[in-house]
PDB file of C-alpha atoms in Angstrom:
ATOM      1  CA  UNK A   1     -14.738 -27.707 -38.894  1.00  0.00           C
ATOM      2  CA  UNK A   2     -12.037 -25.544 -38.698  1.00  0.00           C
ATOM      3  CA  UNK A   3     -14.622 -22.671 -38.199  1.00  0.00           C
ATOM      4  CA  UNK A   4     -15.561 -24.667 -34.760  1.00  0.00           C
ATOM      5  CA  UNK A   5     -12.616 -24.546 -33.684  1.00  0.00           C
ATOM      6  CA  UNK A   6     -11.345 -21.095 -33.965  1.00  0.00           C
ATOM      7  CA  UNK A   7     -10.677 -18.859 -31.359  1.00  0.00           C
ATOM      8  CA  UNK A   8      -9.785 -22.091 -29.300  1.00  0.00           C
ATOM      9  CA  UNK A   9      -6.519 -21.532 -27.543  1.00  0.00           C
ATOM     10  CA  UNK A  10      -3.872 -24.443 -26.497  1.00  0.00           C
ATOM     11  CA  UNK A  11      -3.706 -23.151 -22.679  1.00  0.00           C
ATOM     12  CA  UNK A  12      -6.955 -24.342 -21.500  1.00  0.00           C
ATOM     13  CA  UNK A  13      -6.843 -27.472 -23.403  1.00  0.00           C
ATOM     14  CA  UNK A  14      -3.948 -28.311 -21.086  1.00  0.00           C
ATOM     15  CA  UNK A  15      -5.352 -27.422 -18.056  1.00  0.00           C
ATOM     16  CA  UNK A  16      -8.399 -29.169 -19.255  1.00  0.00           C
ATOM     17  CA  UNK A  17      -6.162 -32.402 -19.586  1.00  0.00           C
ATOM     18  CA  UNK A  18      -4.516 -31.883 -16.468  1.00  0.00           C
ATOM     19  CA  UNK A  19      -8.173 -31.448 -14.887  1.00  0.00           C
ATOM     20  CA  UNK A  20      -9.290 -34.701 -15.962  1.00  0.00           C
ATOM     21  CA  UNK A  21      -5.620 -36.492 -15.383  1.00  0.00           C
ATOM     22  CA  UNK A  22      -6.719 -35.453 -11.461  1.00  0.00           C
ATOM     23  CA  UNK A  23      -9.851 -36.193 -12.059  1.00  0.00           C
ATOM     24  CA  UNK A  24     -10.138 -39.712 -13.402  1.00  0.00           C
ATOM     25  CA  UNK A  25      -6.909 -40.554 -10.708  1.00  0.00           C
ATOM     26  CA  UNK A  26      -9.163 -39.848  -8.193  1.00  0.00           C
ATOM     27  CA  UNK A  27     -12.511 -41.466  -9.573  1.00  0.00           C
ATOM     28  CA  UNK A  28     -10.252 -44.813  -9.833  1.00  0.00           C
ATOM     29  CA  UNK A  29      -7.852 -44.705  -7.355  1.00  0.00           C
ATOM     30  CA  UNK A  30     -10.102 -43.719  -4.127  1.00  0.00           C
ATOM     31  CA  UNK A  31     -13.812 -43.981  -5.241  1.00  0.00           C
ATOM     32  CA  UNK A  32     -13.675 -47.081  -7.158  1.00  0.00           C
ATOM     33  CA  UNK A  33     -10.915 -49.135  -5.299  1.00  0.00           C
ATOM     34  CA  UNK A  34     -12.675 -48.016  -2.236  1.00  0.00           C
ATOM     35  CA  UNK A  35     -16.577 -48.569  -3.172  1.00  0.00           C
ATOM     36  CA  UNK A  36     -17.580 -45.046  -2.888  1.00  0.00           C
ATOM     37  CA  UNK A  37     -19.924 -43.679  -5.124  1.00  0.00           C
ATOM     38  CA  UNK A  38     -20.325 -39.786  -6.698  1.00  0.00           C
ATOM     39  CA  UNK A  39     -22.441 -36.853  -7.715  1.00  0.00           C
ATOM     40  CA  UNK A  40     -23.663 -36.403 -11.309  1.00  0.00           C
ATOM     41  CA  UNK A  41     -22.811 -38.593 -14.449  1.00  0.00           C
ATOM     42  CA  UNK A  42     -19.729 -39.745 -12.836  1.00  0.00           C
ATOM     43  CA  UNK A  43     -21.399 -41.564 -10.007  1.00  0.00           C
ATOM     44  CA  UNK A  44     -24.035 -43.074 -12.827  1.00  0.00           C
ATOM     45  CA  UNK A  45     -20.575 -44.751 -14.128  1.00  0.00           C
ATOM     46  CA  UNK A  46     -19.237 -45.753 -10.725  1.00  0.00           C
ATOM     47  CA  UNK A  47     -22.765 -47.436 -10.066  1.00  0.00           C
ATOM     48  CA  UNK A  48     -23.194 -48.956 -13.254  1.00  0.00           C
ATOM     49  CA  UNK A  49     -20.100 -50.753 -12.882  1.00  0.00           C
ATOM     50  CA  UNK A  50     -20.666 -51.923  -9.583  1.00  0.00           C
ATOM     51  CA  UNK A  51     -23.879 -53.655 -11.014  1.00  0.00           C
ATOM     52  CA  UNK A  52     -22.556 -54.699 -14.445  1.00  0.00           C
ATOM     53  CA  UNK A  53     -18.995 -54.254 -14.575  1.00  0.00           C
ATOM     54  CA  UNK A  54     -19.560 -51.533 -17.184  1.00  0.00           C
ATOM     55  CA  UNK A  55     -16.160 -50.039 -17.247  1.00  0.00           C
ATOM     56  CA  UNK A  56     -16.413 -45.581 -16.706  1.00  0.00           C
ATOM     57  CA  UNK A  57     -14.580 -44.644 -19.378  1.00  0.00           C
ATOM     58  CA  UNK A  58     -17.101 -46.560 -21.786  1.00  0.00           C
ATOM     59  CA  UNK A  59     -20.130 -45.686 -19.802  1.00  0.00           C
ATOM     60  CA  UNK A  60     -18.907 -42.281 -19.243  1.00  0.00           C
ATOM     61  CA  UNK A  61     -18.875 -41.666 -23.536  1.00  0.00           C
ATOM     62  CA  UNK A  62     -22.056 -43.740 -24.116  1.00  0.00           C
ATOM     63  CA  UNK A  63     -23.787 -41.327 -21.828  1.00  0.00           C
ATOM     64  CA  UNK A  64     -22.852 -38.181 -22.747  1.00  0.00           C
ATOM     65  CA  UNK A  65     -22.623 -38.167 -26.403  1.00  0.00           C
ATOM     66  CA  UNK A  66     -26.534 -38.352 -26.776  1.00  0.00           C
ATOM     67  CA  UNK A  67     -26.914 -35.657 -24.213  1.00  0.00           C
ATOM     68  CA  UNK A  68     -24.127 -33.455 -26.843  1.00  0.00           C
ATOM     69  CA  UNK A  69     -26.644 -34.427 -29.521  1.00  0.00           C
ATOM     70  CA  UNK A  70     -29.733 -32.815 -27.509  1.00  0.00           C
ATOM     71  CA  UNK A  71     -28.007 -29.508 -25.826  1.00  0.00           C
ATOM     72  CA  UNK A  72     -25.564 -28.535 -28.494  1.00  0.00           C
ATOM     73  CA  UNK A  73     -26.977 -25.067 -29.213  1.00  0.00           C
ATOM     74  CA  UNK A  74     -26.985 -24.837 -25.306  1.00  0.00           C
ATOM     75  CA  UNK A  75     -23.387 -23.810 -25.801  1.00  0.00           C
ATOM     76  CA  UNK A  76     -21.622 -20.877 -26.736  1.00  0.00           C
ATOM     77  CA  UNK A  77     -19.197 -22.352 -29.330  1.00  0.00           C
ATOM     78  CA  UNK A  78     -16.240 -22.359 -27.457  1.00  0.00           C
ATOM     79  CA  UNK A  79     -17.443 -23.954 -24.251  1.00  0.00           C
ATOM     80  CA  UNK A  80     -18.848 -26.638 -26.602  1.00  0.00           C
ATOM     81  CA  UNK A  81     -15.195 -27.630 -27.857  1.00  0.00           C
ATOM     82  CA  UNK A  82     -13.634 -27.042 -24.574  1.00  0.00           C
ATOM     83  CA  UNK A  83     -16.590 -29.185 -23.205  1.00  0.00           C
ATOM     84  CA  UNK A  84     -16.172 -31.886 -25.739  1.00  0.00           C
ATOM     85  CA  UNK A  85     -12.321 -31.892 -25.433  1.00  0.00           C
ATOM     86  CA  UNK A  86     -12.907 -32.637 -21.835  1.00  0.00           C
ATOM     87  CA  UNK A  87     -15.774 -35.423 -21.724  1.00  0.00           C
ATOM     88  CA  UNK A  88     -13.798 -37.408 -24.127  1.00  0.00           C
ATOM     89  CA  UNK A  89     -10.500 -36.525 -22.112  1.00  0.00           C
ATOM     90  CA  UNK A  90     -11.893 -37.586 -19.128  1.00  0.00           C
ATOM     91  CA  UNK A  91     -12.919 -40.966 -20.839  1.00  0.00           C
ATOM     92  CA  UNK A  92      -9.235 -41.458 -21.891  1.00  0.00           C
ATOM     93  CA  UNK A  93      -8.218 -40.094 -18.452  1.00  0.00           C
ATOM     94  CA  UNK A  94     -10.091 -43.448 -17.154  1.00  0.00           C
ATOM     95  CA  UNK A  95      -9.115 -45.752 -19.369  1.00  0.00           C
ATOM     96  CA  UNK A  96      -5.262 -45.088 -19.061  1.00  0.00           C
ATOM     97  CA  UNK A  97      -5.577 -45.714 -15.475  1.00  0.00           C
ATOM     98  CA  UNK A  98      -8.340 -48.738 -15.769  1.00  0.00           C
ATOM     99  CA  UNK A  99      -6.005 -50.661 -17.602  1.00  0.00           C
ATOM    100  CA  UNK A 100      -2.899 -49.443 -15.373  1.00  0.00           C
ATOM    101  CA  UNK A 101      -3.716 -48.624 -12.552  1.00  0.00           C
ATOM    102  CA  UNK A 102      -1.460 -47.415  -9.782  1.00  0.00           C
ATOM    103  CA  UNK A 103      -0.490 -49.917  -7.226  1.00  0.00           C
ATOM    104  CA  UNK A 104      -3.563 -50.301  -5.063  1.00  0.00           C
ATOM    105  CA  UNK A 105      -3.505 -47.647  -1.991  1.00  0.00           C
ATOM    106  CA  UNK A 106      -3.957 -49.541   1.214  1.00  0.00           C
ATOM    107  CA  UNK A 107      -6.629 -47.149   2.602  1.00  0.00           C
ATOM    108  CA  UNK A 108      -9.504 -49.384   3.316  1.00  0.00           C
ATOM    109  CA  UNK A 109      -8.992 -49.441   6.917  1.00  0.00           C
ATOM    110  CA  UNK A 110      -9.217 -45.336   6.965  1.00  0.00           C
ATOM    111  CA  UNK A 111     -12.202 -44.495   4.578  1.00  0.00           C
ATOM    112  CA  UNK A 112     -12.208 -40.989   6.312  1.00  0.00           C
ATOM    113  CA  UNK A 113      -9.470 -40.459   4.577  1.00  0.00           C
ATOM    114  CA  UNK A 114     -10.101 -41.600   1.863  1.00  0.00           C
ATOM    115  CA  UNK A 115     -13.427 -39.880   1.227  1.00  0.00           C
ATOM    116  CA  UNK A 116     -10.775 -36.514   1.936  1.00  0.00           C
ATOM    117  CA  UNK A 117      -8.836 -37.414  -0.706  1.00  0.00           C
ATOM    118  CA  UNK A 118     -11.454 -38.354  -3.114  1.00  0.00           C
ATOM    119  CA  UNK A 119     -12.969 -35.283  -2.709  1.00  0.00           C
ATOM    120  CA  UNK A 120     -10.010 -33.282  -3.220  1.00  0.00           C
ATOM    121  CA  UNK A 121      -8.829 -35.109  -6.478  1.00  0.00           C
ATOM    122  CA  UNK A 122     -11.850 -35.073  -7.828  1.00  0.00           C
ATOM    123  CA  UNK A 123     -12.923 -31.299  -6.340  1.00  0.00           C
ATOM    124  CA  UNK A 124      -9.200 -29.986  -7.940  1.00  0.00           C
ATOM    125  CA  UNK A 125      -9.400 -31.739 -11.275  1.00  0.00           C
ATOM    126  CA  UNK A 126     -13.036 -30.546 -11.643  1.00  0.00           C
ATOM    127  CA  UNK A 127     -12.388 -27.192 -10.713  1.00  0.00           C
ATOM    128  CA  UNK A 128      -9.571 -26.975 -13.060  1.00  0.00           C
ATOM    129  CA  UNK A 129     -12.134 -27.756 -15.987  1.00  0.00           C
ATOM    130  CA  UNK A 130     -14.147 -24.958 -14.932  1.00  0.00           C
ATOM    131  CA  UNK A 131     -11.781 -22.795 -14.659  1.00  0.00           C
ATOM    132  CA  UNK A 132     -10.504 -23.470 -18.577  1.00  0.00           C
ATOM    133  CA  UNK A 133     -14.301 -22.951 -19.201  1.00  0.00           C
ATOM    134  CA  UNK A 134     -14.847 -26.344 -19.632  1.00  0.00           C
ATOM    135  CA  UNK A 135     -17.209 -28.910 -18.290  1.00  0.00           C
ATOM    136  CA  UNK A 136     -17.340 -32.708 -18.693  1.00  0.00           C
ATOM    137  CA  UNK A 137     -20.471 -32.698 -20.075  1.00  0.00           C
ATOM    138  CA  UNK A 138     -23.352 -35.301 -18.277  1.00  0.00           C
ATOM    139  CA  UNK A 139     -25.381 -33.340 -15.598  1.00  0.00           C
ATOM    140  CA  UNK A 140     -24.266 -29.680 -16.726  1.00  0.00           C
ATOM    141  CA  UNK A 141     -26.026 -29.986 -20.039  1.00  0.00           C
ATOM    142  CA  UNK A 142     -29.259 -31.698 -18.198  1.00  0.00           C
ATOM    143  CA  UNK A 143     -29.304 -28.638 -15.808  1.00  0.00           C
ATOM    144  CA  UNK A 144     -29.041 -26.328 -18.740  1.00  0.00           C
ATOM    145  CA  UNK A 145     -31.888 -27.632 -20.380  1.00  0.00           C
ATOM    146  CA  UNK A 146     -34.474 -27.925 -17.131  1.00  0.00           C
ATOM    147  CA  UNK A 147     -33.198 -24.399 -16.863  1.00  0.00           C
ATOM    148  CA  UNK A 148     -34.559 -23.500 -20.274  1.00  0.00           C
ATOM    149  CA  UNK A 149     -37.778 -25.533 -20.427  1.00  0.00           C
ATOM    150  CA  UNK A 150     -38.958 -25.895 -17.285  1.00  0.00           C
ATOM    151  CA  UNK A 151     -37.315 -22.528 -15.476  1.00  0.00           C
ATOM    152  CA  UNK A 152     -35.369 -24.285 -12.639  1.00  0.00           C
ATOM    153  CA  UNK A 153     -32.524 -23.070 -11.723  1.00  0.00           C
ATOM    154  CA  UNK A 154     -29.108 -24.728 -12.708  1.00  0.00           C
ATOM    155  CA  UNK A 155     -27.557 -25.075  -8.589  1.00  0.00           C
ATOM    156  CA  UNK A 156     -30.654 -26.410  -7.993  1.00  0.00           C
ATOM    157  CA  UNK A 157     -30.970 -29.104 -10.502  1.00  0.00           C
ATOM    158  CA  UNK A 158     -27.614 -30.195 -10.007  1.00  0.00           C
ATOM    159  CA  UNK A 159     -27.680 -30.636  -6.068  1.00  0.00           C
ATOM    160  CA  UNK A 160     -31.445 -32.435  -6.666  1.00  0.00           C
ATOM    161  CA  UNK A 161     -29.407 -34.710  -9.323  1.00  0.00           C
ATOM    162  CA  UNK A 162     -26.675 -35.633  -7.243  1.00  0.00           C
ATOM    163  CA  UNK A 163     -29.000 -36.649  -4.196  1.00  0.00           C
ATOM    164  CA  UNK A 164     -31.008 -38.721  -6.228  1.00  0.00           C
ATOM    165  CA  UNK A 165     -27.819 -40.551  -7.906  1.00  0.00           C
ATOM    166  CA  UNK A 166     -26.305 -40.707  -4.202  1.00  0.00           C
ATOM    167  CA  UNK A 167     -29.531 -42.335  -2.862  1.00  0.00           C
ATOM    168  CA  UNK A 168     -29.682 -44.667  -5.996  1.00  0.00           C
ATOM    169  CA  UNK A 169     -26.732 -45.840  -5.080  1.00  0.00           C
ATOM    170  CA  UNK A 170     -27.867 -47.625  -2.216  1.00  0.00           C
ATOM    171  CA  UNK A 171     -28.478 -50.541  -4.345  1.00  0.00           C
ATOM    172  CA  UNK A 172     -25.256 -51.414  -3.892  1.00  0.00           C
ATOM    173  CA  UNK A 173     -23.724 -49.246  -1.222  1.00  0.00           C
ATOM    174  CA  UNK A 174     -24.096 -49.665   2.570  1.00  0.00           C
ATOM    175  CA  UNK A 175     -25.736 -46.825   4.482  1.00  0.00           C
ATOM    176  CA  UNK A 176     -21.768 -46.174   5.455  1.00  0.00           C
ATOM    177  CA  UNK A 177     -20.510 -46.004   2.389  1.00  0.00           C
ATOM    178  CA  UNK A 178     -22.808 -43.837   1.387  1.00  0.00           C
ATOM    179  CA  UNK A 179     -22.173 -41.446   3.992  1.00  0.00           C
ATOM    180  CA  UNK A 180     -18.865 -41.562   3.288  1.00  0.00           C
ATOM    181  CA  UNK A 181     -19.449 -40.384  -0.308  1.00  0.00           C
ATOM    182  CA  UNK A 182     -21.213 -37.494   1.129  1.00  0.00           C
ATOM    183  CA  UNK A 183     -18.313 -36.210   2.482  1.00  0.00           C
ATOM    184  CA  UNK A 184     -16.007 -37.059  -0.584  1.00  0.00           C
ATOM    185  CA  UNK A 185     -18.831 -34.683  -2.790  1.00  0.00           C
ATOM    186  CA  UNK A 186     -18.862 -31.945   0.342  1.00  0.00           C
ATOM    187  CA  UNK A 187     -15.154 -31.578   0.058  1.00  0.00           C
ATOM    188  CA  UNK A 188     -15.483 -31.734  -3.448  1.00  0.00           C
ATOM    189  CA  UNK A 189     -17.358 -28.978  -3.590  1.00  0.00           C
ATOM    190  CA  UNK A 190     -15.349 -26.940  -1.524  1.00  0.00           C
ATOM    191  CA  UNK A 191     -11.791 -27.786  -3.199  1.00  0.00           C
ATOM    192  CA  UNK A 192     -13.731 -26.540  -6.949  1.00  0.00           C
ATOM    193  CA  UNK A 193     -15.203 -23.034  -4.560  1.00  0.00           C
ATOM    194  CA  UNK A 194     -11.423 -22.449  -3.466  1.00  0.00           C
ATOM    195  CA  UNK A 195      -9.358 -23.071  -6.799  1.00  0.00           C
ATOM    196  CA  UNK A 196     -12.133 -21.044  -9.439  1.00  0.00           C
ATOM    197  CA  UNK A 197     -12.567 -18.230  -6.999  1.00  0.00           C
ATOM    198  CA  UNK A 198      -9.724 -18.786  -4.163  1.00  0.00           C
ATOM    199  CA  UNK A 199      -6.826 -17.729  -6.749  1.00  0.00           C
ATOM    200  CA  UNK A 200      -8.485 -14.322  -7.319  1.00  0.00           C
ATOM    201  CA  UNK A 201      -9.846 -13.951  -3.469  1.00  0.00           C
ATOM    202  CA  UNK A 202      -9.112 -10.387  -2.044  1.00  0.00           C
ATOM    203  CA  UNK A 203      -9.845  -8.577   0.768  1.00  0.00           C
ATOM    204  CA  UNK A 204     -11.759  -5.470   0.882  1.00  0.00           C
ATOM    205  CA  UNK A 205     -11.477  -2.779   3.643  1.00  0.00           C
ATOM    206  CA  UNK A 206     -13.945   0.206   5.239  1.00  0.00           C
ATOM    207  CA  UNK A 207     -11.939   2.804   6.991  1.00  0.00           C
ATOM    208  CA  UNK A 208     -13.587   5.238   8.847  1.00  0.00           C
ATOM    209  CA  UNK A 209     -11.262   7.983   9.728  1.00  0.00           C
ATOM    210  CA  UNK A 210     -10.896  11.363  10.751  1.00  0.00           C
ATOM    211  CA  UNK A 211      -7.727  11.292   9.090  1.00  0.00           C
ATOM    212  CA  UNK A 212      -8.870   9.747   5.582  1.00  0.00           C
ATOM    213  CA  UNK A 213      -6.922  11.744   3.670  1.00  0.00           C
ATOM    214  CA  UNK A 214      -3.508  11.180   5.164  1.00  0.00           C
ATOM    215  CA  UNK A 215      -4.188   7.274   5.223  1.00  0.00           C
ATOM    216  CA  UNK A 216      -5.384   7.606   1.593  1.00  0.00           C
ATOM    217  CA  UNK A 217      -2.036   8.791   0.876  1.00  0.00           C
ATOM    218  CA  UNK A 218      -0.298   6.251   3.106  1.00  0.00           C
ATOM    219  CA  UNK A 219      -1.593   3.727   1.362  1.00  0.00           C
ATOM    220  CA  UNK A 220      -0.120   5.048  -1.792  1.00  0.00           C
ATOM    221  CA  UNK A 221       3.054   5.378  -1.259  1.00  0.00           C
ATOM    222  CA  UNK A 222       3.566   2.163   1.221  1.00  0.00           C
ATOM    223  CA  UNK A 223       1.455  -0.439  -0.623  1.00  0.00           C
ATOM    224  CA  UNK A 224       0.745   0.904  -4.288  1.00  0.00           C
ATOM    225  CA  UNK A 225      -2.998   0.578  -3.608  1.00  0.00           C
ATOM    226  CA  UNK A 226      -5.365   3.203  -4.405  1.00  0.00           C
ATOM    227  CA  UNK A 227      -8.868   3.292  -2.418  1.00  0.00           C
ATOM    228  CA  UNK A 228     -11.953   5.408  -2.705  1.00  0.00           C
ATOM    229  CA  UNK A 229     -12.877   7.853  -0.772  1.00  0.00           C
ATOM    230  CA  UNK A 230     -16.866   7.897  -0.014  1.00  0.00           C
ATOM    231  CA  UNK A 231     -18.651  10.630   2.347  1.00  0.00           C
ATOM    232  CA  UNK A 232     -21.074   9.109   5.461  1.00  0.00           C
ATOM    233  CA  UNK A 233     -22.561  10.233   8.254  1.00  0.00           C
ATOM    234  CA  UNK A 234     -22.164   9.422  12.106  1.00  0.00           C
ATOM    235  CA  UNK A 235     -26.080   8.092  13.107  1.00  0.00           C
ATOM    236  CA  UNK A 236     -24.693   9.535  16.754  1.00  0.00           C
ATOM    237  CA  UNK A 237     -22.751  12.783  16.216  1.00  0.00           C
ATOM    238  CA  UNK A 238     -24.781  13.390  12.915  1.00  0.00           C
ATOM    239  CA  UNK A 239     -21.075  14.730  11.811  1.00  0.00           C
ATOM    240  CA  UNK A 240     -20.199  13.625   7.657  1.00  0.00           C
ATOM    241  CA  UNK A 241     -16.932  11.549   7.381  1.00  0.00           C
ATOM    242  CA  UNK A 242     -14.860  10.803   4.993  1.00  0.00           C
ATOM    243  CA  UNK A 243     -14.598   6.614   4.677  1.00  0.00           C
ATOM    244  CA  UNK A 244     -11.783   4.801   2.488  1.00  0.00           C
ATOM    245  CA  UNK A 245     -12.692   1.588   0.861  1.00  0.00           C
ATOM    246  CA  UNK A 246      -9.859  -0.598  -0.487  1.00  0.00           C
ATOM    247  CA  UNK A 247      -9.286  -4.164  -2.432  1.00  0.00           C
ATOM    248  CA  UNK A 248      -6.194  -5.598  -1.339  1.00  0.00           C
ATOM    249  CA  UNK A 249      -4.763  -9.027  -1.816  1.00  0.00           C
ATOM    250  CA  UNK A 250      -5.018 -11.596   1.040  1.00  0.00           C
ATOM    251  CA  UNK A 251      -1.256 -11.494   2.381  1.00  0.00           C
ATOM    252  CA  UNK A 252      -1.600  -7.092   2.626  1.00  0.00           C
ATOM    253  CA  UNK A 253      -4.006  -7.364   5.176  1.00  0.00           C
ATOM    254  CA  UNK A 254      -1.565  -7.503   7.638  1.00  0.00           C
ATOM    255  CA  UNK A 255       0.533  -4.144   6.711  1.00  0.00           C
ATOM    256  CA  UNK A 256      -2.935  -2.576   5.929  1.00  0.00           C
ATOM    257  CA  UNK A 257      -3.722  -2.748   9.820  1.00  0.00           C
ATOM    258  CA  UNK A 258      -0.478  -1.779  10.345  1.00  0.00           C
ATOM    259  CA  UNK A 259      -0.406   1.227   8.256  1.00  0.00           C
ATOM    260  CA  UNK A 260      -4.008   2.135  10.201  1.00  0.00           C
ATOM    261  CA  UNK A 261      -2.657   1.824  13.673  1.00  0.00           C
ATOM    262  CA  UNK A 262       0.071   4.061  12.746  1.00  0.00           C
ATOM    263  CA  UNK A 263      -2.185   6.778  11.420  1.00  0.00           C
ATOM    264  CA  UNK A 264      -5.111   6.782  13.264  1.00  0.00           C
ATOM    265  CA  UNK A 265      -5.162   4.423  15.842  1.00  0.00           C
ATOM    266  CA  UNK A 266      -8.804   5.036  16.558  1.00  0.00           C
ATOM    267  CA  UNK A 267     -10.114   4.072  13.216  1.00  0.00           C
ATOM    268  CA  UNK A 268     -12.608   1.831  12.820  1.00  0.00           C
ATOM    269  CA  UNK A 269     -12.491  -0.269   9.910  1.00  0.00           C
ATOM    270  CA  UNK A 270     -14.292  -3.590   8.678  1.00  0.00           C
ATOM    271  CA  UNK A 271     -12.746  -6.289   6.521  1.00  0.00           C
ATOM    272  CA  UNK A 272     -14.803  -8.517   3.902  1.00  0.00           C
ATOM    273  CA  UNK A 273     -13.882 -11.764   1.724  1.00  0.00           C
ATOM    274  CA  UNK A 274     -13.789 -11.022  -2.242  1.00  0.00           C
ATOM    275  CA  UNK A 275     -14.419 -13.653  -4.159  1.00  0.00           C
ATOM    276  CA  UNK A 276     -13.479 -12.220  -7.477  1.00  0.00           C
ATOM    277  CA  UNK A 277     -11.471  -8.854  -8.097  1.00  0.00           C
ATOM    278  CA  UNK A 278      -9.942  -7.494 -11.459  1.00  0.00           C
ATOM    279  CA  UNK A 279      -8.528  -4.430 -12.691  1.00  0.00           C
ATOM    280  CA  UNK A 280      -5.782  -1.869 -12.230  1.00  0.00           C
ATOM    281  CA  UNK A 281      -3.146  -3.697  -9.595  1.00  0.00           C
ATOM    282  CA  UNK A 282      -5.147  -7.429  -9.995  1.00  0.00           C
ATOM    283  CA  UNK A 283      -5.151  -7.614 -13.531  1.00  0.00           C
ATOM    284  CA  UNK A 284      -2.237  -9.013 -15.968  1.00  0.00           C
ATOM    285  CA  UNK A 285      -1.245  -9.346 -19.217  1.00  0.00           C
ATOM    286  CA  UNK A 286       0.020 -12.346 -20.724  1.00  0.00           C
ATOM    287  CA  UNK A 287       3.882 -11.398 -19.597  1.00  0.00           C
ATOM    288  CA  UNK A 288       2.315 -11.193 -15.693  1.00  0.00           C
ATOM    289  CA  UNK A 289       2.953  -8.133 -16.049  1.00  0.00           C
ATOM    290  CA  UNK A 290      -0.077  -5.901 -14.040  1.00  0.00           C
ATOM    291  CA  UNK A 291      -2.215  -3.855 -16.628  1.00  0.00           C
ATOM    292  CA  UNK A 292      -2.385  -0.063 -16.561  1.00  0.00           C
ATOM    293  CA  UNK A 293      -4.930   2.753 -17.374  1.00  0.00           C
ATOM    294  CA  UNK A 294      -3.977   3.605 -21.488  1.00  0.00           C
ATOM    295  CA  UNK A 295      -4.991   6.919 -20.472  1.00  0.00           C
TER     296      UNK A 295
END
């Protein structure tokens, strides 16, 4: 046992508890209260107690431990604990607010709203457990094993899974409801994107230049960025240039045009989204302090 669990650190055990806090908030306090259904495992639980008054954090357990049983060696052994820590998290996530339950939000007359804000509770708390490298077991470890045994592809499991739990649903759910639910899972979706990639997002820059070198050095000296220089060719004038490319963070972009116009004016220069950036100048050690070359 205590082999299982070494290597485990206490950080992303918190976030992982603060991931399903948001989570299961959400799940009661805008999907349930409000009749919408979900993606995945979760909206299994949401459906099955809208049929039998099967309470989530019971159903939630009862379904995923046998699915632990089957896809254990699935897992590296840390995402296995992380993963466990969170499935039965999540369950006591539920259960603390099951039993008490904020005072009921008054939202049924705006379900536009609240399929926003079920989206985004769920969509942060989720992405939260991800981040930690965590999942909350259910429709992950499913995907994982069509993956293995039948060769289809993880996204594409999951998205086929949530439709058919979504349509499913219709049992109980009017057509409206269930469109609403769409949109809760859409902005789901997009809140998990934004927090596991959106807090490394960058921005990367082409310069073209006649004057690469003295931007280069600009760029040095006014924003601590370094940037590569690579050599191209002009498909008109056939004439080699020299072209910059730099990773900057989101709120440089700004003085980066700035520095441009002042230098060469007639630059032309592209800028791209990047997703995920690390190393010298994005990179920090445990003091936030940003990591440098040893050498």
């Amino acid at each position: 046992m205590a082999r299982l669990f070494q290597g485990v650190k206490l950080r992303p055990i918190i976030i992982i508890f603060i991931g399903t806090t948001i989570f299961g908030f959400g799940i009661i306090h805008f999907n349930l209260q409000n009749g919408l259904a979900h993606g995945g495992f979760t909206g299994i639980t949401l459906l099955l107690y809208y049929l039998f008054k099967i309470e989530p954090s019971l159903s939630n357990l009862l379904l995923n431990i046998p699915l632990f049983l089957i896809g254990y060696k699935l897992f590296g052994r840390l995402m296995l604990v992380y993963s466990l820590i969170g499935t039965l998290s999540l369950s006591i996530s539920l259960r603390i607010f099951e039993l008490y339950p904020v005072t009921q939000l008054p939202l049924q007359d705006d379900m536009i709203l609240v399929s926003i804000f079920a989206g985004v509770f769920v969509g942060t708390g989720l992405g939260m457990i991800f981040r930690a490298g965590g999942t909350t077991g259910g429709v992950d470890i499913l995907a994982r094993l069509a993956n293995k045994y039948f060769g289809m592809s993880i996204g594409k499991f999951m998205l086929c899974f949530d439709a058919v739990v979504i349509i499913i649903s219709l049992i109980h759910l009017s057509l409206l409801h269930a469109m609403y639910t769409l949109v809760a899972v859409f902005v789901a979706s997009r809140v998990i994107d934004f927090i596991i990639e959106g807090a490394s997002a960058a921005k990367s820059a082409m310069i073209i230049s006649s004057k690469a070198d003295e931007l280069s050095q600009v760029i040095i000296e006014r924003m601590s960025r370094g940037s590569t220089v690579l050599t191209g060719k002009g498909s008109f004038t056939a004439d080699e240039r020299q072209i910059l490319y730099c990773v900057i963070h989101r709120n440089e972009l700004v003085q980066l045009k700035n520095l441009i116009d002042d230098v060469d004016p007639y630059a032309f220069f592209s800028v791209n989204d990047v997703k995920e950036v690390s190393g010298e100048g994005f990179t920090f050690d445990n003091q936030r302090r940003p990591l440098k070359p040893t050498s």
